[in-house]
Amino acid sequence: MILLDGNKLSAVIRKEIGHRVIDFCGKEIRPPHLAAVLIGDNPASQAYVRNKIKACEEVGFASTLIKKPETTTQEELLDIVRGLNEDPKLDGYIVQLPLPRHIKEEEITLAIDPAKDVDGFHPNNFGRMALGMPSFLPATPMGIMIMLDRYQIPTDGKHCVVLGRSNIVGTPIALLMSKKSKPGNATVTIAHSRTQNLSEITRSAQIIIAALGIPHFLKEDMVSPGTCIIDVGINKIEDTSHAKGYRLVGDVDFEKVKYKCSAITPVPGGVGPMTITALLENTWRAFREKK
Ligand code: NDP
């Protein structure tokens, strides 16, 4: 079994990005610049944004954190977004999700300049991705594709079952896996909460991408020997043996399933760091396209 180590692979790729920054930027050319907008005090969102800013520092990017209270209004956030769109010293930015309930997420996403949409959530980028045109890919699916590529996991002609159909993970990764590309060229099945006979479907897969948000959902008896498993889930479960009183687990029953697979991502340390690495790649690309 190959452990698809997102931390190790990210370290390699981030070093490559760091070298690109050193080679390209200098006295005359400023480094790539990413901004993150964080609304409210959601601890998970705070941690994600912290990691993104830290990753920028690691590769030599400039970063800006815009932190606003939970009470921020729709109009105030739209003003921030318009300001970021117009800032010539900024290459890309993200608005960390989820947003407070009173803010209409869709309206915010639509206001982001697609050329700075390094999360790849704007319909322009999503549509371009669906058509196979150059675009910013959503960071998590892109991170998974980079991982499959670098670990040389065969995908051509394989049956890939994607568990989950969200706009940010399930649907885009299903699209990318079915594209005429490498990695890609898979025969893809998308499963969701209404899917029947799920175990039968997952057992017929050679690749399973689990993005449900249900701890340990994918069990040993749902997997055939030799399957490659990508676990996107990040779930908190109570664990009094940990100082924080909880630990993070994926959507896969890792300890039991790992003996059956050909390759598997751990949680934490699998798709999570690759998502941030993909965000850095998108920021680099936004920067280069501007030049
Ligand atoms: P969503 O809640 O938006 O989507 C979950 C999907 O799972 C839905 O499509 C839902 O189906 C499906 N689902 C729910 N129950 C079942 C079931 N019993 N059988 C089959 N499908 C089911 O989640 P996200 O896509 O946003 O995130 C999924 C997980 O990935 C979460 O744990 C999240 O924290 C994690 N995540 C990790 C990232 C990373 O960087 N590693 C980045 C983003 C997310 P239906 O559509 O019918 O409701």
JSON list of N, CA and C in Angstrom, two decimals, residues 56-120:
[
{"chain": "A", "resi": 56, "resn": "CYS", "atom": "N", "xyz": [1.94, 30.95, 2.25]},
{"chain": "A", "resi": 56, "resn": "CYS", "atom": "CA", "xyz": [2.43, 32.06, 1.42]},
{"chain": "A", "resi": 56, "resn": "CYS", "atom": "C", "xyz": [3.82, 32.47, 1.88]},
{"chain": "A", "resi": 57, "resn": "GLU", "atom": "N", "xyz": [3.97, 32.62, 3.17]},
{"chain": "A", "resi": 57, "resn": "GLU", "atom": "CA", "xyz": [5.28, 33.02, 3.72]},
{"chain": "A", "resi": 57, "resn": "GLU", "atom": "C", "xyz": [6.36, 32.00, 3.33]},
{"chain": "A", "resi": 58, "resn": "GLU", "atom": "N", "xyz": [5.96, 30.72, 3.44]},
{"chain": "A", "resi": 58, "resn": "GLU", "atom": "CA", "xyz": [6.90, 29.62, 3.15]},
{"chain": "A", "resi": 58, "resn": "GLU", "atom": "C", "xyz": [7.49, 29.72, 1.73]},
{"chain": "A", "resi": 59, "resn": "VAL", "atom": "N", "xyz": [6.67, 30.13, 0.76]},
{"chain": "A", "resi": 59, "resn": "VAL", "atom": "CA", "xyz": [7.15, 30.15, -0.63]},
{"chain": "A", "resi": 59, "resn": "VAL", "atom": "C", "xyz": [7.60, 31.53, -1.08]},
{"chain": "A", "resi": 60, "resn": "GLY", "atom": "N", "xyz": [7.52, 32.51, -0.20]},
{"chain": "A", "resi": 60, "resn": "GLY", "atom": "CA", "xyz": [7.98, 33.86, -0.54]},
{"chain": "A", "resi": 60, "resn": "GLY", "atom": "C", "xyz": [6.92, 34.74, -1.18]},
{"chain": "A", "resi": 61, "resn": "PHE", "atom": "N", "xyz": [5.63, 34.35, -1.07]},
{"chain": "A", "resi": 61, "resn": "PHE", "atom": "CA", "xyz": [4.55, 35.21, -1.56]},
{"chain": "A", "resi": 61, "resn": "PHE", "atom": "C", "xyz": [4.27, 36.29, -0.50]},
{"chain": "A", "resi": 62, "resn": "ALA", "atom": "N", "xyz": [3.74, 37.42, -0.95]},
{"chain": "A", "resi": 62, "resn": "ALA", "atom": "CA", "xyz": [3.19, 38.38, -0.01]},
{"chain": "A", "resi": 62, "resn": "ALA", "atom": "C", "xyz": [1.76, 37.96, 0.31]},
{"chain": "A", "resi": 63, "resn": "SER", "atom": "N", "xyz": [1.29, 38.26, 1.50]},
{"chain": "A", "resi": 63, "resn": "SER", "atom": "CA", "xyz": [-0.09, 37.89, 1.85]},
{"chain": "A", "resi": 63, "resn": "SER", "atom": "C", "xyz": [-0.72, 38.98, 2.69]},
{"chain": "A", "resi": 64, "resn": "THR", "atom": "N", "xyz": [-2.04, 39.08, 2.59]},
{"chain": "A", "resi": 64, "resn": "THR", "atom": "CA", "xyz": [-2.80, 40.05, 3.39]},
{"chain": "A", "resi": 64, "resn": "THR", "atom": "C", "xyz": [-4.01, 39.33, 3.96]},
{"chain": "A", "resi": 65, "resn": "LEU", "atom": "N", "xyz": [-4.22, 39.48, 5.25]},
{"chain": "A", "resi": 65, "resn": "LEU", "atom": "CA", "xyz": [-5.41, 38.91, 5.88]},
{"chain": "A", "resi": 65, "resn": "LEU", "atom": "C", "xyz": [-6.38, 40.05, 6.20]},
{"chain": "A", "resi": 66, "resn": "ILE", "atom": "N", "xyz": [-7.59, 39.94, 5.69]},
{"chain": "A", "resi": 66, "resn": "ILE", "atom": "CA", "xyz": [-8.62, 40.94, 6.00]},
{"chain": "A", "resi": 66, "resn": "ILE", "atom": "C", "xyz": [-9.64, 40.25, 6.90]},
{"chain": "A", "resi": 67, "resn": "LYS", "atom": "N", "xyz": [-9.63, 40.63, 8.16]},
{"chain": "A", "resi": 67, "resn": "LYS", "atom": "CA", "xyz": [-10.48, 39.95, 9.14]},
{"chain": "A", "resi": 67, "resn": "LYS", "atom": "C", "xyz": [-11.58, 40.90, 9.57]},
{"chain": "A", "resi": 68, "resn": "LYS", "atom": "N", "xyz": [-12.83, 40.48, 9.43]},
{"chain": "A", "resi": 68, "resn": "LYS", "atom": "CA", "xyz": [-13.97, 41.34, 9.78]},
{"chain": "A", "resi": 68, "resn": "LYS", "atom": "C", "xyz": [-14.91, 40.58, 10.70]},
{"chain": "A", "resi": 69, "resn": "PRO", "atom": "N", "xyz": [-15.68, 41.32, 11.51]},
{"chain": "A", "resi": 69, "resn": "PRO", "atom": "CA", "xyz": [-16.57, 40.63, 12.47]},
{"chain": "A", "resi": 69, "resn": "PRO", "atom": "C", "xyz": [-17.76, 39.94, 11.80]},
{"chain": "A", "resi": 70, "resn": "GLU", "atom": "N", "xyz": [-18.35, 39.04, 12.55]},
{"chain": "A", "resi": 70, "resn": "GLU", "atom": "CA", "xyz": [-19.54, 38.26, 12.14]},
{"chain": "A", "resi": 70, "resn": "GLU", "atom": "C", "xyz": [-20.69, 39.17, 11.66]},
{"chain": "A", "resi": 71, "resn": "THR", "atom": "N", "xyz": [-20.71, 40.38, 12.20]},
{"chain": "A", "resi": 71, "resn": "THR", "atom": "CA", "xyz": [-21.82, 41.31, 11.91]},
{"chain": "A", "resi": 71, "resn": "THR", "atom": "C", "xyz": [-21.62, 42.06, 10.58]},
{"chain": "A", "resi": 72, "resn": "THR", "atom": "N", "xyz": [-20.54, 41.79, 9.88]},
{"chain": "A", "resi": 72, "resn": "THR", "atom": "CA", "xyz": [-20.28, 42.45, 8.59]},
{"chain": "A", "resi": 72, "resn": "THR", "atom": "C", "xyz": [-21.50, 42.26, 7.67]},
{"chain": "A", "resi": 73, "resn": "THR", "atom": "N", "xyz": [-21.91, 43.34, 7.02]},
{"chain": "A", "resi": 73, "resn": "THR", "atom": "CA", "xyz": [-23.10, 43.22, 6.15]},
{"chain": "A", "resi": 73, "resn": "THR", "atom": "C", "xyz": [-22.70, 42.79, 4.74]},
{"chain": "A", "resi": 74, "resn": "GLN", "atom": "N", "xyz": [-23.71, 42.40, 3.99]},
{"chain": "A", "resi": 74, "resn": "GLN", "atom": "CA", "xyz": [-23.52, 42.01, 2.58]},
{"chain": "A", "resi": 74, "resn": "GLN", "atom": "C", "xyz": [-22.83, 43.15, 1.81]},
{"chain": "A", "resi": 75, "resn": "GLU", "atom": "N", "xyz": [-23.35, 44.37, 2.01]},
{"chain": "A", "resi": 75, "resn": "GLU", "atom": "CA", "xyz": [-22.82, 45.52, 1.28]},
{"chain": "A", "resi": 75, "resn": "GLU", "atom": "C", "xyz": [-21.37, 45.80, 1.67]},
{"chain": "A", "resi": 76, "resn": "GLU", "atom": "N", "xyz": [-21.07, 45.67, 2.97]},
{"chain": "A", "resi": 76, "resn": "GLU", "atom": "CA", "xyz": [-19.68, 45.90, 3.42]},
{"chain": "A", "resi": 76, "resn": "GLU", "atom": "C", "xyz": [-18.73, 44.88, 2.79]},
{"chain": "A", "resi": 77, "resn": "LEU", "atom": "N", "xyz": [-19.18, 43.63, 2.74]},
{"chain": "A", "resi": 77, "resn": "LEU", "atom": "CA", "xyz": [-18.32, 42.60, 2.14]},
{"chain": "A", "resi": 77, "resn": "LEU", "atom": "C", "xyz": [-18.16, 42.83, 0.63]},
{"chain": "A", "resi": 78, "resn": "LEU", "atom": "N", "xyz": [-19.25, 43.25, -0.01]},
{"chain": "A", "resi": 78, "resn": "LEU", "atom": "CA", "xyz": [-19.16, 43.55, -1.45]},
{"chain": "A", "resi": 78, "resn": "LEU", "atom": "C", "xyz": [-18.18, 44.70, -1.70]},
{"chain": "A", "resi": 79, "resn": "ASP", "atom": "N", "xyz": [-18.16, 45.66, -0.79]},
{"chain": "A", "resi": 79, "resn": "ASP", "atom": "CA", "xyz": [-17.21, 46.78, -0.91]},
{"chain": "A", "resi": 79, "resn": "ASP", "atom": "C", "xyz": [-15.77, 46.28, -0.82]},
{"chain": "A", "resi": 80, "resn": "ILE", "atom": "N", "xyz": [-15.54, 45.36, 0.12]},
{"chain": "A", "resi": 80, "resn": "ILE", "atom": "CA", "xyz": [-14.19, 44.79, 0.28]},
{"chain": "A", "resi": 80, "resn": "ILE", "atom": "C", "xyz": [-13.80, 44.08, -1.02]},
{"chain": "A", "resi": 81, "resn": "VAL", "atom": "N", "xyz": [-14.73, 43.27, -1.54]},
{"chain": "A", "resi": 81, "resn": "VAL", "atom": "CA", "xyz": [-14.47, 42.50, -2.76]},
{"chain": "A", "resi": 81, "resn": "VAL", "atom": "C", "xyz": [-14.16, 43.44, -3.93]},
{"chain": "A", "resi": 82, "resn": "ARG", "atom": "N", "xyz": [-14.93, 44.52, -4.05]},
{"chain": "A", "resi": 82, "resn": "ARG", "atom": "CA", "xyz": [-14.69, 45.48, -5.15]},
{"chain": "A", "resi": 82, "resn": "ARG", "atom": "C", "xyz": [-13.30, 46.10, -5.01]},
{"chain": "A", "resi": 83, "resn": "GLY", "atom": "N", "xyz": [-12.93, 46.43, -3.76]},
{"chain": "A", "resi": 83, "resn": "GLY", "atom": "CA", "xyz": [-11.61, 47.01, -3.49]},
{"chain": "A", "resi": 83, "resn": "GLY", "atom": "C", "xyz": [-10.50, 46.04, -3.90]},
{"chain": "A", "resi": 84, "resn": "LEU", "atom": "N", "xyz": [-10.67, 44.77, -3.58]},
{"chain": "A", "resi": 84, "resn": "LEU", "atom": "CA", "xyz": [-9.65, 43.76, -3.92]},
{"chain": "A", "resi": 84, "resn": "LEU", "atom": "C", "xyz": [-9.57, 43.58, -5.44]},
{"chain": "A", "resi": 85, "resn": "ASN", "atom": "N", "xyz": [-10.73, 43.62, -6.10]},
{"chain": "A", "resi": 85, "resn": "ASN", "atom": "CA", "xyz": [-10.74, 43.50, -7.57]},
{"chain": "A", "resi": 85, "resn": "ASN", "atom": "C", "xyz": [-9.90, 44.59, -8.21]},
{"chain": "A", "resi": 86, "resn": "GLU", "atom": "N", "xyz": [-9.97, 45.78, -7.59]},
{"chain": "A", "resi": 86, "resn": "GLU", "atom": "CA", "xyz": [-9.30, 46.94, -8.22]},
{"chain": "A", "resi": 86, "resn": "GLU", "atom": "C", "xyz": [-7.85, 47.12, -7.79]},
{"chain": "A", "resi": 87, "resn": "ASP", "atom": "N", "xyz": [-7.41, 46.38, -6.78]},
{"chain": "A", "resi": 87, "resn": "ASP", "atom": "CA", "xyz": [-6.06, 46.57, -6.24]},
{"chain": "A", "resi": 87, "resn": "ASP", "atom": "C", "xyz": [-5.01, 46.00, -7.22]},
{"chain": "A", "resi": 88, "resn": "PRO", "atom": "N", "xyz": [-4.20, 46.85, -7.84]},
{"chain": "A", "resi": 88, "resn": "PRO", "atom": "CA", "xyz": [-3.24, 46.35, -8.84]},
{"chain": "A", "resi": 88, "resn": "PRO", "atom": "C", "xyz": [-2.10, 45.56, -8.21]},
{"chain": "A", "resi": 89, "resn": "LYS", "atom": "N", "xyz": [-1.92, 45.70, -6.89]},
{"chain": "A", "resi": 89, "resn": "LYS", "atom": "CA", "xyz": [-0.80, 44.98, -6.25]},
{"chain": "A", "resi": 89, "resn": "LYS", "atom": "C", "xyz": [-1.22, 43.62, -5.72]},
{"chain": "A", "resi": 90, "resn": "LEU", "atom": "N", "xyz": [-2.42, 43.22, -6.09]},
{"chain": "A", "resi": 90, "resn": "LEU", "atom": "CA", "xyz": [-2.95, 41.94, -5.61]},
{"chain": "A", "resi": 90, "resn": "LEU", "atom": "C", "xyz": [-3.21, 41.01, -6.79]},
{"chain": "A", "resi": 91, "resn": "ASP", "atom": "N", "xyz": [-2.70, 39.78, -6.71]},
{"chain": "A", "resi": 91, "resn": "ASP", "atom": "CA", "xyz": [-2.87, 38.85, -7.84]},
{"chain": "A", "resi": 91, "resn": "ASP", "atom": "C", "xyz": [-4.12, 38.00, -7.70]},
{"chain": "A", "resi": 92, "resn": "GLY", "atom": "N", "xyz": [-4.39, 37.59, -6.45]},
{"chain": "A", "resi": 92, "resn": "GLY", "atom": "CA", "xyz": [-5.55, 36.72, -6.24]},
{"chain": "A", "resi": 92, "resn": "GLY", "atom": "C", "xyz": [-6.03, 36.83, -4.81]},
{"chain": "A", "resi": 93, "resn": "TYR", "atom": "N", "xyz": [-7.27, 36.41, -4.58]},
{"chain": "A", "resi": 93, "resn": "TYR", "atom": "CA", "xyz": [-7.76, 36.40, -3.20]},
{"chain": "A", "resi": 93, "resn": "TYR", "atom": "C", "xyz": [-8.85, 35.36, -3.02]},
{"chain": "A", "resi": 94, "resn": "ILE", "atom": "N", "xyz": [-9.05, 35.03, -1.77]},
{"chain": "A", "resi": 94, "resn": "ILE", "atom": "CA", "xyz": [-10.13, 34.08, -1.45]},
{"chain": "A", "resi": 94, "resn": "ILE", "atom": "C", "xyz": [-11.03, 34.71, -0.39]},
{"chain": "A", "resi": 95, "resn": "VAL", "atom": "N", "xyz": [-12.30, 34.38, -0.45]},
{"chain": "A", "resi": 95, "resn": "VAL", "atom": "CA", "xyz": [-13.22, 34.73, 0.63]},
{"chain": "A", "resi": 95, "resn": "VAL", "atom": "C", "xyz": [-13.52, 33.40, 1.33]},
{"chain": "A", "resi": 96, "resn": "GLN", "atom": "N", "xyz": [-13.02, 33.26, 2.54]},
{"chain": "A", "resi": 96, "resn": "GLN", "atom": "CA", "xyz": [-13.12, 31.96, 3.22]},
{"chain": "A", "resi": 96, "resn": "GLN", "atom": "C", "xyz": [-14.58, 31.60, 3.49]},
{"chain": "A", "resi": 97, "resn": "LEU", "atom": "N", "xyz": [-14.96, 30.39, 3.11]},
{"chain": "A", "resi": 97, "resn": "LEU", "atom": "CA", "xyz": [-16.31, 29.88, 3.36]},
{"chain": "A", "resi": 97, "resn": "LEU", "atom": "C", "xyz": [-16.28, 28.96, 4.58]},
{"chain": "A", "resi": 98, "resn": "PRO", "atom": "N", "xyz": [-17.35, 28.77, 5.31]},
{"chain": "A", "resi": 98, "resn": "PRO", "atom": "CA", "xyz": [-18.67, 29.36, 5.06]},
{"chain": "A", "resi": 98, "resn": "PRO", "atom": "C", "xyz": [-18.75, 30.79, 5.56]},
{"chain": "A", "resi": 99, "resn": "LEU", "atom": "N", "xyz": [-19.66, 31.55, 4.94]},
{"chain": "A", "resi": 99, "resn": "LEU", "atom": "CA", "xyz": [-19.90, 32.92, 5.39]},
{"chain": "A", "resi": 99, "resn": "LEU", "atom": "C", "xyz": [-21.06, 32.91, 6.38]},
{"chain": "A", "resi": 100, "resn": "PRO", "atom": "N", "xyz": [-21.18, 33.95, 7.22]},
{"chain": "A", "resi": 100, "resn": "PRO", "atom": "CA", "xyz": [-22.32, 34.00, 8.13]},
{"chain": "A", "resi": 100, "resn": "PRO", "atom": "C", "xyz": [-23.65, 33.87, 7.36]},
{"chain": "A", "resi": 101, "resn": "ARG", "atom": "N", "xyz": [-24.66, 33.38, 8.03]},
{"chain": "A", "resi": 101, "resn": "ARG", "atom": "CA", "xyz": [-25.93, 33.03, 7.35]},
{"chain": "A", "resi": 101, "resn": "ARG", "atom": "C", "xyz": [-26.60, 34.22, 6.66]},
{"chain": "A", "resi": 102, "resn": "HIS", "atom": "N", "xyz": [-26.38, 35.44, 7.20]},
{"chain": "A", "resi": 102, "resn": "HIS", "atom": "CA", "xyz": [-27.08, 36.60, 6.60]},
{"chain": "A", "resi": 102, "resn": "HIS", "atom": "C", "xyz": [-26.41, 37.07, 5.30]},
{"chain": "A", "resi": 103, "resn": "ILE", "atom": "N", "xyz": [-25.28, 36.48, 4.95]},
{"chain": "A", "resi": 103, "resn": "ILE", "atom": "CA", "xyz": [-24.60, 36.90, 3.71]},
{"chain": "A", "resi": 103, "resn": "ILE", "atom": "C", "xyz": [-24.90, 35.91, 2.59]},
{"chain": "A", "resi": 104, "resn": "LYS", "atom": "N", "xyz": [-25.27, 36.47, 1.43]},
{"chain": "A", "resi": 104, "resn": "LYS", "atom": "CA", "xyz": [-25.60, 35.61, 0.28]},
{"chain": "A", "resi": 104, "resn": "LYS", "atom": "C", "xyz": [-24.30, 35.26, -0.44]},
{"chain": "A", "resi": 105, "resn": "GLU", "atom": "N", "xyz": [-23.88, 34.01, -0.20]},
{"chain": "A", "resi": 105, "resn": "GLU", "atom": "CA", "xyz": [-22.59, 33.52, -0.70]},
{"chain": "A", "resi": 105, "resn": "GLU", "atom": "C", "xyz": [-22.47, 33.69, -2.22]},
{"chain": "A", "resi": 106, "resn": "GLU", "atom": "N", "xyz": [-23.59, 33.34, -2.90]},
{"chain": "A", "resi": 106, "resn": "GLU", "atom": "CA", "xyz": [-23.57, 33.35, -4.37]},
{"chain": "A", "resi": 106, "resn": "GLU", "atom": "C", "xyz": [-23.27, 34.75, -4.91]},
{"chain": "A", "resi": 107, "resn": "GLU", "atom": "N", "xyz": [-23.88, 35.75, -4.27]},
{"chain": "A", "resi": 107, "resn": "GLU", "atom": "CA", "xyz": [-23.69, 37.13, -4.73]},
{"chain": "A", "resi": 107, "resn": "GLU", "atom": "C", "xyz": [-22.22, 37.54, -4.56]},
{"chain": "A", "resi": 108, "resn": "ILE", "atom": "N", "xyz": [-21.61, 37.09, -3.47]},
{"chain": "A", "resi": 108, "resn": "ILE", "atom": "CA", "xyz": [-20.21, 37.42, -3.21]},
{"chain": "A", "resi": 108, "resn": "ILE", "atom": "C", "xyz": [-19.33, 36.74, -4.27]},
{"chain": "A", "resi": 109, "resn": "THR", "atom": "N", "xyz": [-19.58, 35.46, -4.50]},
{"chain": "A", "resi": 109, "resn": "THR", "atom": "CA", "xyz": [-18.78, 34.71, -5.50]},
{"chain": "A", "resi": 109, "resn": "THR", "atom": "C", "xyz": [-18.86, 35.39, -6.86]},
{"chain": "A", "resi": 110, "resn": "LEU", "atom": "N", "xyz": [-20.07, 35.82, -7.22]},
{"chain": "A", "resi": 110, "resn": "LEU", "atom": "CA", "xyz": [-20.26, 36.46, -8.54]},
{"chain": "A", "resi": 110, "resn": "LEU", "atom": "C", "xyz": [-19.54, 37.80, -8.64]},
{"chain": "A", "resi": 111, "resn": "ALA", "atom": "N", "xyz": [-19.30, 38.45, -7.49]},
{"chain": "A", "resi": 111, "resn": "ALA", "atom": "CA", "xyz": [-18.65, 39.77, -7.51]},
{"chain": "A", "resi": 111, "resn": "ALA", "atom": "C", "xyz": [-17.13, 39.66, -7.64]},
{"chain": "A", "resi": 112, "resn": "ILE", "atom": "N", "xyz": [-16.58, 38.48, -7.39]},
{"chain": "A", "resi": 112, "resn": "ILE", "atom": "CA", "xyz": [-15.12, 38.32, -7.47]},
{"chain": "A", "resi": 112, "resn": "ILE", "atom": "C", "xyz": [-14.65, 38.37, -8.92]},
{"chain": "A", "resi": 113, "resn": "ASP", "atom": "N", "xyz": [-13.60, 39.13, -9.17]},
{"chain": "A", "resi": 113, "resn": "ASP", "atom": "CA", "xyz": [-13.03, 39.20, -10.52]},
{"chain": "A", "resi": 113, "resn": "ASP", "atom": "C", "xyz": [-12.49, 37.81, -10.89]},
{"chain": "A", "resi": 114, "resn": "PRO", "atom": "N", "xyz": [-13.03, 37.19, -11.95]},
{"chain": "A", "resi": 114, "resn": "PRO", "atom": "CA", "xyz": [-12.58, 35.83, -12.30]},
{"chain": "A", "resi": 114, "resn": "PRO", "atom": "C", "xyz": [-11.06, 35.72, -12.47]},
{"chain": "A", "resi": 115, "resn": "ALA", "atom": "N", "xyz": [-10.40, 36.84, -12.84]},
{"chain": "A", "resi": 115, "resn": "ALA", "atom": "CA", "xyz": [-8.94, 36.80, -13.03]},
{"chain": "A", "resi": 115, "resn": "ALA", "atom": "C", "xyz": [-8.20, 36.74, -11.69]},
{"chain": "A", "resi": 116, "resn": "LYS", "atom": "N", "xyz": [-8.93, 37.02, -10.58]},
{"chain": "A", "resi": 116, "resn": "LYS", "atom": "CA", "xyz": [-8.31, 36.95, -9.25]},
{"chain": "A", "resi": 116, "resn": "LYS", "atom": "C", "xyz": [-8.93, 35.83, -8.40]},
{"chain": "A", "resi": 117, "resn": "ASP", "atom": "N", "xyz": [-9.78, 35.05, -9.04]},
{"chain": "A", "resi": 117, "resn": "ASP", "atom": "CA", "xyz": [-10.56, 34.01, -8.33]},
{"chain": "A", "resi": 117, "resn": "ASP", "atom": "C", "xyz": [-9.72, 32.74, -8.17]},
{"chain": "A", "resi": 118, "resn": "VAL", "atom": "N", "xyz": [-8.73, 32.79, -7.28]},
{"chain": "A", "resi": 118, "resn": "VAL", "atom": "CA", "xyz": [-7.80, 31.67, -7.16]},
{"chain": "A", "resi": 118, "resn": "VAL", "atom": "C", "xyz": [-8.41, 30.46, -6.45]},
{"chain": "A", "resi": 119, "resn": "ASP", "atom": "N", "xyz": [-9.63, 30.61, -5.94]},
{"chain": "A", "resi": 119, "resn": "ASP", "atom": "CA", "xyz": [-10.36, 29.46, -5.41]},
{"chain": "A", "resi": 119, "resn": "ASP", "atom": "C", "xyz": [-11.13, 28.74, -6.52]},
{"chain": "A", "resi": 120, "resn": "GLY", "atom": "N", "xyz": [-11.24, 29.38, -7.67]},
{"chain": "A", "resi": 120, "resn": "GLY", "atom": "CA", "xyz": [-11.91, 28.77, -8.82]},
{"chain": "A", "resi": 120, "resn": "GLY", "atom": "C", "xyz": [-13.40, 28.54, -8.62]}
]
